[in-house]
Amino acid sequence: DIQMTQSPSSLSASVGDRVTITCQASQDISNYLSWYQQKPGKTPKLLIYDASNLETGVPSRFSGSGSGTDFTFTISSLQPEDIATYYCQQYDNLPYTFGPGTKLEIK
Amino acid sequence: EVQLVESGGGLVQPGGSLRLSCAASGFTVSSNYMSWVRQAPGKGLEWVSVIYSGGSTYYADSVKGRFTISRDNSKNTLYLQMNSLRAEDTAVYYCARARPYFDLWGRGTLVTVSS
């Protein structure tokens, strides 16, 4: 199975800050990586697919990059509504696997 | 409106069975890959199973042999039959459309396995 790691596990930042989360796969997954946002008590929401493609309707302050084993998720200017846990997920091979999540808080 | 609505969760004793349903609207289940993803209380997301448009099915090792994914094309509904349930199966179960990334999620249904 492909293992996914994320760092940091939690993050506190101020409104307007640039926030970066990294995700690493245990083997090459090309660009078969997605990012999800899950607000407390809510359903996960797709933000990014194929490592860097923004899902329709998602604000442009969210972006993703990377390929192979190393990936980055960025919020260019943190907004209060971005408080959530963020997960990466690989879909190169079954079983699909998620990262453990990064909990983002406002400072 | 394109949406997924799960049902069928509840409290069940260890060793018991439960069948979850996921009714789709606005798109055709049989033309898509469909998955179940679960989330234990306070934990992260765990993929459980997928059914491909051609009918092939795959499972996480943690549920293989105990869970069965299926669909009813006439009802445009996805199912998850869960047998031999264990305490560690306690979670919110989401159905999701798989592209194969998960672009559409239901609100989830809570399954609690406890005596």
Tab-separated table of C-alpha atoms in Angstrom:
chain	number	residue	atom	x	y	z
A	1	ASP	CA	0.000	0.000	0.000
A	2	ILE	CA	1.094	3.575	-0.638
A	3	GLN	CA	1.598	5.511	2.590
A	4	MET	CA	0.836	9.216	2.666
A	5	THR	CA	2.398	11.586	5.165
A	6	GLN	CA	1.546	15.233	5.788
A	7	SER	CA	3.294	18.025	7.602
A	8	PRO	CA	2.666	19.793	9.758
A	9	SER	CA	-0.050	17.899	11.633
A	10	SER	CA	-1.372	21.214	12.932
A	11	LEU	CA	-0.802	24.808	12.054
A	12	SER	CA	-1.763	28.166	13.518
A	13	ALA	CA	-1.642	31.214	11.259
A	14	SER	CA	-3.024	34.733	11.006
A	15	VAL	CA	-5.596	36.039	8.576
A	16	GLY	CA	-3.801	37.093	5.423
A	17	ASP	CA	-0.856	34.712	5.929
A	18	ARG	CA	0.425	32.410	3.238
A	19	VAL	CA	-0.035	28.826	4.436
A	20	THR	CA	1.756	25.781	3.031
A	21	ILE	CA	1.121	22.099	3.745
A	22	THR	CA	3.266	19.313	2.360
A	23	CYS	CA	2.289	15.772	1.490
A	24	GLN	CA	4.667	12.938	0.688
A	25	ALA	CA	3.882	9.590	-0.892
A	26	SER	CA	5.860	6.442	-0.112
A	27	GLN	CA	6.319	5.794	-3.834
A	28	ASP	CA	5.916	7.616	-7.130
A	29	ILE	CA	2.252	8.480	-7.737
A	30	SER	CA	2.817	10.780	-10.733
A	31	ASN	CA	0.256	13.564	-10.301
A	32	TYR	CA	-2.582	11.356	-8.992
A	33	LEU	CA	-3.103	13.404	-5.872
A	34	SER	CA	-6.058	15.346	-4.517
A	35	TRP	CA	-6.604	17.723	-1.601
A	36	TYR	CA	-9.744	17.959	0.539
A	37	GLN	CA	-11.001	20.445	3.089
A	38	GLN	CA	-13.119	19.249	5.996
A	39	LYS	CA	-14.668	21.837	8.270
A	40	PRO	CA	-15.694	20.721	11.780
A	41	GLY	CA	-18.779	18.529	11.646
A	42	LYS	CA	-18.990	18.776	7.857
A	43	THR	CA	-18.426	16.598	4.822
A	44	PRO	CA	-15.036	16.650	3.072
A	45	LYS	CA	-14.871	18.919	0.035
A	46	LEU	CA	-12.628	18.442	-2.985
A	47	LEU	CA	-10.328	21.422	-3.575
A	48	ILE	CA	-7.544	20.192	-5.870
A	49	TYR	CA	-7.235	17.158	-8.158
A	50	ASP	CA	-4.424	15.850	-10.337
A	51	ALA	CA	-2.046	17.652	-7.948
A	52	SER	CA	-2.634	21.140	-9.313
A	53	ASN	CA	-6.099	21.445	-10.871
A	54	LEU	CA	-8.533	23.649	-8.985
A	55	GLU	CA	-12.012	22.155	-8.627
A	56	THR	CA	-14.776	24.286	-10.101
A	57	GLY	CA	-16.027	26.904	-7.678
A	58	VAL	CA	-13.032	26.737	-5.349
A	59	PRO	CA	-11.445	30.124	-4.613
A	60	SER	CA	-8.213	30.858	-6.448
A	61	ARG	CA	-6.310	31.457	-3.191
A	62	PHE	CA	-6.044	27.652	-2.989
A	63	SER	CA	-3.399	25.962	-5.121
A	64	GLY	CA	-1.453	22.742	-5.386
A	65	SER	CA	1.791	21.619	-6.943
A	66	GLY	CA	4.165	18.709	-7.161
A	67	SER	CA	4.573	15.327	-8.804
A	68	GLY	CA	6.177	12.004	-8.049
A	69	THR	CA	6.398	11.749	-4.275
A	70	ASP	CA	6.383	15.345	-3.032
A	71	PHE	CA	3.413	17.686	-3.121
A	72	THR	CA	2.492	21.088	-1.748
A	73	PHE	CA	-0.833	22.710	-0.939
A	74	THR	CA	-0.936	26.481	-0.500
A	75	ILE	CA	-3.442	29.060	0.679
A	76	SER	CA	-2.113	32.370	-0.613
A	77	SER	CA	-3.980	34.574	1.872
A	78	LEU	CA	-5.641	32.820	4.792
A	79	GLN	CA	-9.286	33.696	5.431
A	80	PRO	CA	-11.295	32.985	8.616
A	81	GLU	CA	-13.521	30.532	6.714
A	82	ASP	CA	-10.479	28.404	5.862
A	83	ILE	CA	-10.401	26.933	9.363
A	84	ALA	CA	-10.548	23.208	8.701
A	85	THR	CA	-8.574	20.007	8.475
A	86	TYR	CA	-6.910	19.393	5.121
A	87	TYR	CA	-6.222	15.930	3.705
A	88	CYS	CA	-4.203	14.764	0.747
A	89	GLN	CA	-5.151	11.520	-1.022
A	90	GLN	CA	-3.495	9.380	-3.672
A	91	TYR	CA	-5.466	7.594	-6.373
A	92	ASP	CA	-2.610	6.118	-8.354
A	93	ASN	CA	-3.087	2.656	-6.856
A	94	LEU	CA	-5.650	0.778	-4.833
A	95	PRO	CA	-6.146	0.952	-1.953
A	96	TYR	CA	-6.721	4.687	-2.210
A	97	THR	CA	-5.003	6.242	0.796
A	98	PHE	CA	-5.323	9.529	2.618
A	99	GLY	CA	-2.791	11.506	4.553
A	100	PRO	CA	-3.412	11.875	8.306
A	101	GLY	CA	-4.596	15.462	7.921
A	102	THR	CA	-3.397	18.940	8.835
A	103	LYS	CA	-5.526	20.908	11.268
A	104	LEU	CA	-5.453	24.599	10.477
A	105	GLU	CA	-6.340	27.181	13.112
A	106	ILE	CA	-6.436	30.957	13.181
A	107	LYS	CA	-3.893	32.646	15.425
B	1	GLU	CA	-29.499	18.837	-8.164
B	2	VAL	CA	-26.515	16.518	-8.077
B	3	GLN	CA	-26.354	14.883	-4.656
B	4	LEU	CA	-25.815	11.749	-2.620
B	5	VAL	CA	-27.910	10.849	0.418
B	6	GLU	CA	-26.851	8.023	2.730
B	7	SER	CA	-29.098	6.103	5.074
B	8	GLY	CA	-29.119	2.914	7.109
B	9	GLY	CA	-26.686	3.713	9.883
B	10	GLY	CA	-27.380	3.003	13.520
B	11	LEU	CA	-26.364	1.062	16.603
B	12	VAL	CA	-25.488	-2.592	16.106
B	13	GLN	CA	-23.918	-5.212	18.358
B	14	PRO	CA	-20.499	-6.691	17.612
B	15	GLY	CA	-20.896	-9.508	15.123
B	16	GLY	CA	-24.052	-7.982	13.694
B	17	SER	CA	-24.918	-6.763	10.227
B	18	LEU	CA	-26.086	-3.534	8.664
B	19	ARG	CA	-26.794	-2.370	5.119
B	20	LEU	CA	-26.070	1.196	4.137
B	21	SER	CA	-27.757	2.855	1.177
B	22	CYS	CA	-26.694	5.862	-0.863
B	23	ALA	CA	-29.314	7.361	-3.153
B	24	ALA	CA	-27.947	9.415	-6.005
B	25	SER	CA	-29.681	12.149	-7.940
B	26	GLY	CA	-28.591	14.260	-10.866
B	27	PHE	CA	-26.251	11.633	-12.314
B	28	THR	CA	-26.164	7.898	-13.004
B	29	VAL	CA	-24.471	5.656	-10.427
B	30	SER	CA	-23.808	2.851	-12.895
B	31	SER	CA	-21.869	5.152	-15.240
B	32	ASN	CA	-19.445	6.202	-12.528
B	33	TYR	CA	-16.962	4.768	-10.087
B	34	MET	CA	-18.554	4.910	-6.633
B	35	SER	CA	-16.862	4.514	-3.274
B	36	TRP	CA	-17.444	4.304	0.434
B	37	VAL	CA	-15.123	6.250	2.730
B	38	ARG	CA	-15.352	6.174	6.512
B	39	GLN	CA	-14.186	8.343	9.374
B	40	ALA	CA	-13.935	7.035	12.924
B	41	PRO	CA	-14.789	9.561	15.645
B	42	GLY	CA	-12.040	12.162	15.884
B	43	LYS	CA	-9.933	10.369	13.263
B	44	GLY	CA	-8.971	10.804	9.627
B	45	LEU	CA	-10.488	9.527	6.412
B	46	GLU	CA	-10.211	5.873	5.392
B	47	TRP	CA	-11.191	4.503	2.000
B	48	VAL	CA	-13.355	1.389	2.332
B	49	SER	CA	-14.482	0.153	-1.073
B	50	VAL	CA	-15.053	1.035	-4.727
B	51	ILE	CA	-17.283	-0.297	-7.473
B	52	TYR	CA	-16.261	0.518	-11.020
B	53	SER	CA	-18.710	1.324	-13.778
B	54	GLY	CA	-17.976	-2.083	-15.280
B	55	GLY	CA	-18.946	-3.759	-12.013
B	56	SER	CA	-15.536	-4.695	-10.589
B	57	THR	CA	-15.278	-4.242	-6.844
B	58	TYR	CA	-12.343	-3.664	-4.502
B	59	TYR	CA	-11.983	-3.409	-0.746
B	60	ALA	CA	-9.633	-2.209	1.952
B	61	ASP	CA	-7.928	-5.111	3.706
B	62	SER	CA	-9.638	-4.076	6.950
B	63	VAL	CA	-13.090	-4.943	5.546
B	64	LYS	CA	-12.329	-7.564	2.900
B	65	GLY	CA	-14.514	-10.636	3.316
B	66	ARG	CA	-16.929	-8.813	5.629
B	67	PHE	CA	-18.263	-5.914	3.530
B	68	THR	CA	-19.869	-6.023	0.084
B	69	ILE	CA	-20.412	-3.050	-2.189
B	70	SER	CA	-23.174	-3.198	-4.769
B	71	ARG	CA	-25.579	-1.013	-6.712
B	72	ASP	CA	-29.150	-1.123	-7.979
B	73	ASN	CA	-29.227	0.563	-11.353
B	74	SER	CA	-33.029	0.797	-11.394
B	75	LYS	CA	-32.972	2.727	-8.125
B	76	ASN	CA	-29.757	4.637	-8.901
B	77	THR	CA	-28.556	3.587	-5.460
B	78	LEU	CA	-25.270	2.357	-4.014
B	79	TYR	CA	-25.132	-0.092	-1.111
B	80	LEU	CA	-22.672	-1.349	1.463
B	81	GLN	CA	-23.565	-4.621	3.163
B	82	MET	CA	-21.574	-4.866	6.384
B	83	ASN	CA	-21.348	-8.217	8.183
B	84	SER	CA	-19.396	-9.430	11.217
B	85	LEU	CA	-19.154	-5.874	12.471
B	86	ARG	CA	-16.473	-4.967	14.991
B	87	ALA	CA	-16.043	-2.059	17.391
B	88	GLU	CA	-13.349	-0.660	15.110
B	89	ASP	CA	-15.919	-0.311	12.302
B	90	THR	CA	-17.585	2.485	14.276
B	91	ALA	CA	-17.466	5.531	12.014
B	92	VAL	CA	-19.356	7.940	9.841
B	93	TYR	CA	-19.691	6.282	6.448
B	94	TYR	CA	-19.689	8.529	3.397
B	95	CYS	CA	-20.529	7.518	-0.128
B	96	ALA	CA	-18.641	9.407	-2.789
B	97	ARG	CA	-18.414	9.609	-6.539
B	98	ALA	CA	-14.881	8.640	-7.606
B	99	ARG	CA	-13.319	10.263	-10.622
B	100	PRO	CA	-11.207	8.533	-9.138
B	101	TYR	CA	-10.674	11.515	-6.851
B	102	PHE	CA	-13.810	12.076	-4.778
B	103	ASP	CA	-15.637	15.040	-6.267
B	104	LEU	CA	-19.065	14.490	-4.729
B	105	TRP	CA	-19.761	13.334	-1.171
B	106	GLY	CA	-22.873	12.540	0.788
B	107	ARG	CA	-23.428	13.873	4.297
B	108	GLY	CA	-22.622	10.523	5.835
B	109	THR	CA	-24.374	8.057	8.103
B	110	LEU	CA	-23.115	7.053	11.536
B	111	VAL	CA	-22.527	3.392	12.333
B	112	THR	CA	-21.902	2.527	15.966
B	113	VAL	CA	-20.826	-0.996	16.873
B	114	SER	CA	-21.251	-1.556	20.580
B	115	SER	CA	-22.845	-3.934	23.049
